[in-house]
Amino acid sequence: MKDVIIERDIIRNHIDTIILHLLTEQDRYGYAVCKEVLERTGGAYELKEPSLYSAFRRLERDKLIASYWGDESQGGRRKYYAITDAGKAYYAQAMAQWQRVQEIMTMILGAEGRKQV
Amino acid sequence: MKSIEYYLKGLFRNIEQTDEVKEQIEELSSHIRDRVTDLCASGMDEMAALEKTIADLGDLDELVDTMFRRKVRIRKNRIDFFEMLAGAAYGAVYLVFMTLCMAAWYFGPAALYLTVPAFAGYLIPTIFSAVRFIRSPHETHLVPYPDCTNLKAATAGWALISGICIVANLLMMMTEAHCRFWSWMPVAGVFTWPLMNAMYLFFAVREIREAGADV
């Protein structure tokens, strides 16, 4: 249980990178982001709604993403998020950082740390 | 599907219904609706799907609190430890000077009987916080969004106590020829209080800035 929590925490530290990455591909709404994360990880990681929406609020406040309402005719409207230019710059930085961390960990841990997927 | 809206309205009941809040409710309700629709499509009945969705949403109170910056999740064990460490470092310096002063003015080496237990007052809580920190360095706690309220209160308290001590000291100096300027000791000692509050604020704000800490 404790291990799972630590693992979740580590991933959660990268939640900005995850969200920004998904938004560089296309504009998405909250549920679509959750679903995408679940599908890409084969259900191994579930982005919880409170984490997602507070990250949205924070990223929006920092002007890294912008939101607009969709024009769904039936059912409720959906709020879409798009990455801004500032967001793209931040994302490039975060991505470089992540690659660097991975590189360093691999250099230290070697083949053992590189689990075959 | 009306039940979704009632649920969300209940959740946000204690918050002023600004446009931001209304939009968040609308956003969450379409999120829930999408999820319920998906679950129903995979063969679940609507009531069960709604129950599962709401259960999986987890602690939405946290979202409400973090969204409106009322509360924030921080690594409190870590912050407490650094705060206590800073306090203990200050206490050590202060008590060395106090020992020298007390020894020279009044008690000789026996001054240590006073200052060593006083240092234990700094050290013991620091050890406790170190143990908590080492055991679970990443444990997070949901705490009120840090602001200056406590720091202001502590500073005011410190100023008041200092003022009283200094005035008392000056009065004594006027009536007694050999009275020393002892009041620097309580003034410096009680200063630990606003100092610790300032340290907490400093470390908490730094963590929030660095990690963009949220739920």
XYZ file of C-alpha atoms in Angstrom:
332
model
C 0.000 0.000 0.000
C 2.787 2.354 1.005
C 4.707 1.516 -2.187
C 1.661 2.276 -4.283
C 1.297 5.667 -2.592
C 4.945 6.567 -3.221
C 4.621 5.457 -6.842
C 1.511 7.589 -7.240
C 3.309 10.543 -5.679
C 6.220 10.225 -8.073
C 3.901 10.185 -11.066
C 1.826 13.006 -9.627
C 4.910 15.209 -9.598
C 4.836 14.880 -13.373
C 1.150 15.611 -13.763
C 1.859 18.940 -15.493
C 4.041 17.198 -18.053
C 1.387 14.529 -18.622
C -1.418 17.031 -19.122
C 0.619 19.380 -21.307
C 1.788 16.457 -23.424
C -1.765 15.289 -24.059
C -2.758 18.845 -24.950
C 0.083 19.245 -27.471
C -1.559 16.446 -29.461
C -5.003 18.019 -29.518
C -7.361 20.079 -27.386
C -9.059 17.849 -24.842
C -11.648 18.046 -22.088
C -11.108 16.670 -18.577
C -12.788 13.324 -19.021
C -10.907 12.748 -22.272
C -7.592 13.352 -20.478
C -8.496 10.819 -17.746
C -9.590 8.260 -20.310
C -6.481 8.745 -22.416
C -4.185 8.208 -19.418
C -6.108 5.080 -18.424
C -5.976 3.684 -21.963
C -2.310 4.449 -22.574
C -1.261 2.801 -19.334
C -3.584 -0.150 -19.821
C -5.291 0.799 -16.562
C -2.032 0.839 -14.554
C -2.394 4.511 -13.684
C -5.587 6.375 -13.064
C -5.500 10.147 -12.987
C -7.870 11.096 -10.192
C -10.320 13.893 -10.823
C -9.273 16.097 -7.884
C -5.639 15.965 -9.074
C -6.633 16.643 -12.649
C -8.945 19.554 -12.032
C -6.738 21.271 -9.501
C -3.869 20.929 -11.980
C -6.112 22.451 -14.676
C -6.950 25.356 -12.387
C -3.293 25.935 -11.567
C -2.051 25.623 -15.156
C -4.776 27.977 -16.287
C -3.874 30.484 -13.593
C -0.252 30.320 -14.771
C -1.493 30.827 -18.368
C 0.106 27.583 -19.554
C -3.252 26.374 -20.820
C -6.442 28.135 -21.917
C -9.986 26.832 -21.837
C -13.074 27.246 -23.964
C -16.532 25.718 -23.952
C -17.402 23.236 -26.665
C -20.615 23.530 -28.630
C -22.115 20.117 -27.878
C -25.758 20.356 -28.795
C -27.063 17.479 -26.718
C -26.150 16.889 -23.092
C -24.020 19.347 -21.151
C -21.282 21.497 -22.579
C -17.728 20.311 -22.232
C -14.836 22.540 -21.323
C -11.869 22.054 -23.612
C -8.298 22.915 -22.782
C -5.642 24.065 -25.222
C -1.938 24.550 -24.593
C -0.692 28.154 -24.897
C 2.673 29.332 -26.253
C 3.929 29.749 -22.687
C 2.664 26.227 -22.019
C 4.572 24.863 -25.009
C 7.784 26.471 -23.767
C 7.198 25.078 -20.287
C 6.392 21.676 -21.729
C 9.640 21.599 -23.744
C 11.521 22.405 -20.552
C 9.693 19.766 -18.514
C 10.250 17.174 -21.247
C 13.988 17.923 -21.390
C 14.121 17.652 -17.612
C 12.331 14.309 -17.648
C 14.660 12.955 -20.332
C 17.637 14.095 -18.310
C 16.334 12.425 -15.138
C 15.725 9.199 -17.050
C 19.191 9.368 -18.574
C 20.839 9.917 -15.207
C 18.892 7.120 -13.525
C 19.776 4.733 -16.361
C 23.448 5.701 -16.156
C 23.459 4.899 -12.462
C 21.159 1.904 -12.323
C 22.314 0.393 -15.614
C 20.570 -2.546 -17.237
C 18.880 -3.599 -14.009
C 16.961 -0.338 -13.832
C 15.793 -0.678 -17.397
C 12.800 -2.951 -17.141
C 11.881 -4.544 -20.441
C 8.379 -3.499 -21.341
C -29.062 12.526 -14.537
C -30.555 15.266 -12.370
C -29.014 13.518 -9.353
C -25.532 14.438 -10.583
C -26.351 18.109 -10.445
C -27.869 17.835 -6.966
C -24.786 15.994 -5.772
C -22.450 18.660 -7.123
C -24.541 21.532 -5.850
C -24.402 19.950 -2.393
C -20.661 19.652 -2.677
C -20.180 23.291 -3.519
C -22.871 24.553 -1.141
C -20.540 26.391 1.201
C -18.908 28.367 -1.541
C -20.037 31.618 -3.001
C -21.590 30.827 -6.376
C -19.251 32.864 -8.533
C -18.990 32.289 -12.279
C -15.849 30.263 -11.648
C -17.696 27.929 -9.275
C -20.672 27.566 -11.608
C -18.361 26.694 -14.473
C -16.545 24.128 -12.346
C -19.856 22.513 -11.416
C -20.879 22.379 -15.060
C -17.515 20.957 -16.051
C -17.617 18.261 -13.379
C -21.187 17.334 -14.173
C -20.354 16.752 -17.829
C -17.340 14.723 -16.677
C -19.550 12.546 -14.493
C -22.165 12.250 -17.219
C -19.540 11.079 -19.728
C -18.206 8.512 -17.304
C -21.661 7.197 -16.436
C -22.531 6.956 -20.133
C -19.338 4.987 -20.786
C -19.959 2.629 -17.881
C -23.550 2.081 -19.015
C -22.269 1.331 -22.513
C -20.110 -1.409 -21.019
C -23.194 -2.998 -19.512
C -23.566 -1.458 -16.049
C -26.966 -0.166 -14.992
C -27.275 3.573 -14.516
C -27.639 3.683 -10.736
C -24.603 1.441 -10.180
C -22.611 3.452 -12.710
C -23.428 6.691 -10.928
C -22.516 5.228 -7.550
C -19.203 3.930 -8.874
C -18.386 7.235 -10.517
C -19.051 9.226 -7.368
C -17.092 6.749 -5.239
C -14.132 6.942 -7.656
C -14.173 10.729 -7.621
C -12.583 10.444 -4.204
C -12.221 13.439 -1.987
C -13.839 16.252 -3.899
C -13.784 18.399 -0.791
C -10.078 18.522 -1.418
C -10.633 19.780 -4.919
C -12.963 22.464 -3.660
C -10.444 23.498 -1.018
C -7.457 23.510 -3.343
C -9.328 25.170 -6.181
C -10.102 28.153 -4.080
C -6.746 28.146 -2.334
C -8.211 27.463 1.057
C -6.119 24.390 1.618
C -3.047 22.897 0.092
C -1.264 19.574 0.270
C 2.333 19.840 1.417
C 5.023 17.550 2.781
C 4.419 18.651 6.330
C 6.897 16.265 7.984
C 9.648 17.716 5.878
C 8.665 21.312 6.482
C 8.218 20.740 10.225
C 11.666 19.211 10.437
C 13.419 22.081 8.675
C 11.440 24.591 10.702
C 12.423 22.877 13.966
C 16.035 22.595 12.813
C 16.174 26.321 12.110
C 14.621 26.960 15.539
C 17.134 24.686 17.272
C 20.053 26.373 15.488
C 18.797 29.750 16.629
C 18.194 28.377 20.143
C 21.753 27.039 20.332
C 23.293 30.400 19.468
C 20.943 32.272 21.788
C 21.566 29.917 24.696
C 25.354 30.072 24.309
C 25.170 33.848 24.749
C 22.685 33.462 27.574
C 24.955 30.967 29.361
C 27.933 33.327 29.069
C 25.872 36.241 30.317
C 24.259 34.377 33.225
C 27.607 32.858 34.206
C 29.397 36.216 34.192
C 26.609 38.151 35.917
C 25.112 35.781 38.435
C 25.763 32.061 38.639
C 29.174 31.066 37.256
C 29.191 27.594 35.659
C 25.880 26.818 37.399
C 24.257 28.861 34.628
C 24.331 25.630 32.633
C 21.681 24.174 34.970
C 19.351 26.736 33.458
C 20.397 26.793 29.855
C 20.925 23.089 29.204
C 17.315 22.182 30.102
C 16.240 25.208 28.091
C 18.085 23.803 25.081
C 16.381 20.454 25.638
C 13.178 22.386 25.017
C 14.473 23.087 21.507
C 16.182 19.768 20.956
C 13.481 17.283 21.967
C 10.777 18.542 19.573
C 13.447 18.706 16.853
C 14.338 15.044 17.442
C 10.659 14.079 17.282
C 10.212 15.944 14.028
C 13.407 14.358 12.658
C 12.047 10.889 13.441
C 8.761 11.692 11.702
C 10.633 13.096 8.730
C 12.977 10.091 8.407
C 10.120 7.604 8.748
C 7.919 9.193 6.111
C 9.699 12.003 4.263
C 7.095 12.189 1.502
C 3.977 12.045 3.624
C 1.699 14.899 2.656
C -0.884 16.692 4.739
C -3.733 18.897 3.716
C -3.194 22.169 5.567
C -4.762 25.624 5.451
C -3.236 27.691 2.678
C -0.248 29.359 4.338
C -0.700 33.053 5.032
C 0.752 35.655 7.350
C -1.903 35.426 10.088
C 0.142 33.254 12.458
C 3.314 35.165 11.771
C 1.604 38.468 12.499
C 0.116 37.146 15.752
C 3.486 35.735 16.836
C 5.287 38.960 16.016
C 2.721 41.008 17.907
C 2.988 38.630 20.883
C 6.759 38.845 20.820
C 6.693 42.648 20.608
C 4.273 42.856 23.532
C 6.289 40.539 25.791
C 9.520 42.294 24.789
C 8.045 45.699 25.517
C 6.882 44.652 28.971
C 10.260 43.108 29.822
C 12.244 46.105 28.605
C 10.050 48.575 30.480
C 10.281 46.478 33.667
C 14.049 46.255 33.206
C 14.408 50.025 32.723
C 12.303 50.732 35.813
C 14.492 48.379 37.813
C 17.621 50.045 36.464
C 16.342 53.404 37.615
C 15.723 52.212 41.171
C 18.557 49.737 41.594
C 22.081 50.865 40.809
C 23.503 47.426 39.922
C 20.656 46.185 37.822
C 21.817 44.635 34.538
C 20.208 44.835 31.142
C 18.760 41.329 31.509
C 15.710 41.912 29.344
C 17.586 41.024 26.147
C 17.285 37.405 27.247
C 13.469 37.041 27.198
C 13.392 39.299 24.124
C 15.794 37.035 22.243
C 14.227 33.858 23.675
C 10.630 34.651 22.760
C 11.848 35.683 19.304
C 11.976 31.938 18.586
C 8.190 32.094 18.260
C 7.851 34.478 15.270
C 11.037 32.991 13.824
C 9.524 29.503 13.665
C 6.355 30.901 12.117
C 8.399 32.740 9.516
C 10.370 29.549 8.781
C 7.173 27.553 8.306
C 5.829 30.172 5.946
C 9.107 30.284 4.035
C 9.402 26.512 3.576
C 5.699 26.016 2.850
C 5.548 28.767 0.251
C 8.763 27.530 -1.336
C 7.377 24.033 -1.621
C 4.131 25.278 -3.140
C 6.059 27.344 -5.689
C 8.440 24.521 -6.547
C 6.060 21.632 -6.764
C 2.929 23.499 -7.676
C 1.663 21.371 -4.815
C -1.930 20.325 -5.043
C -3.983 17.233 -4.427
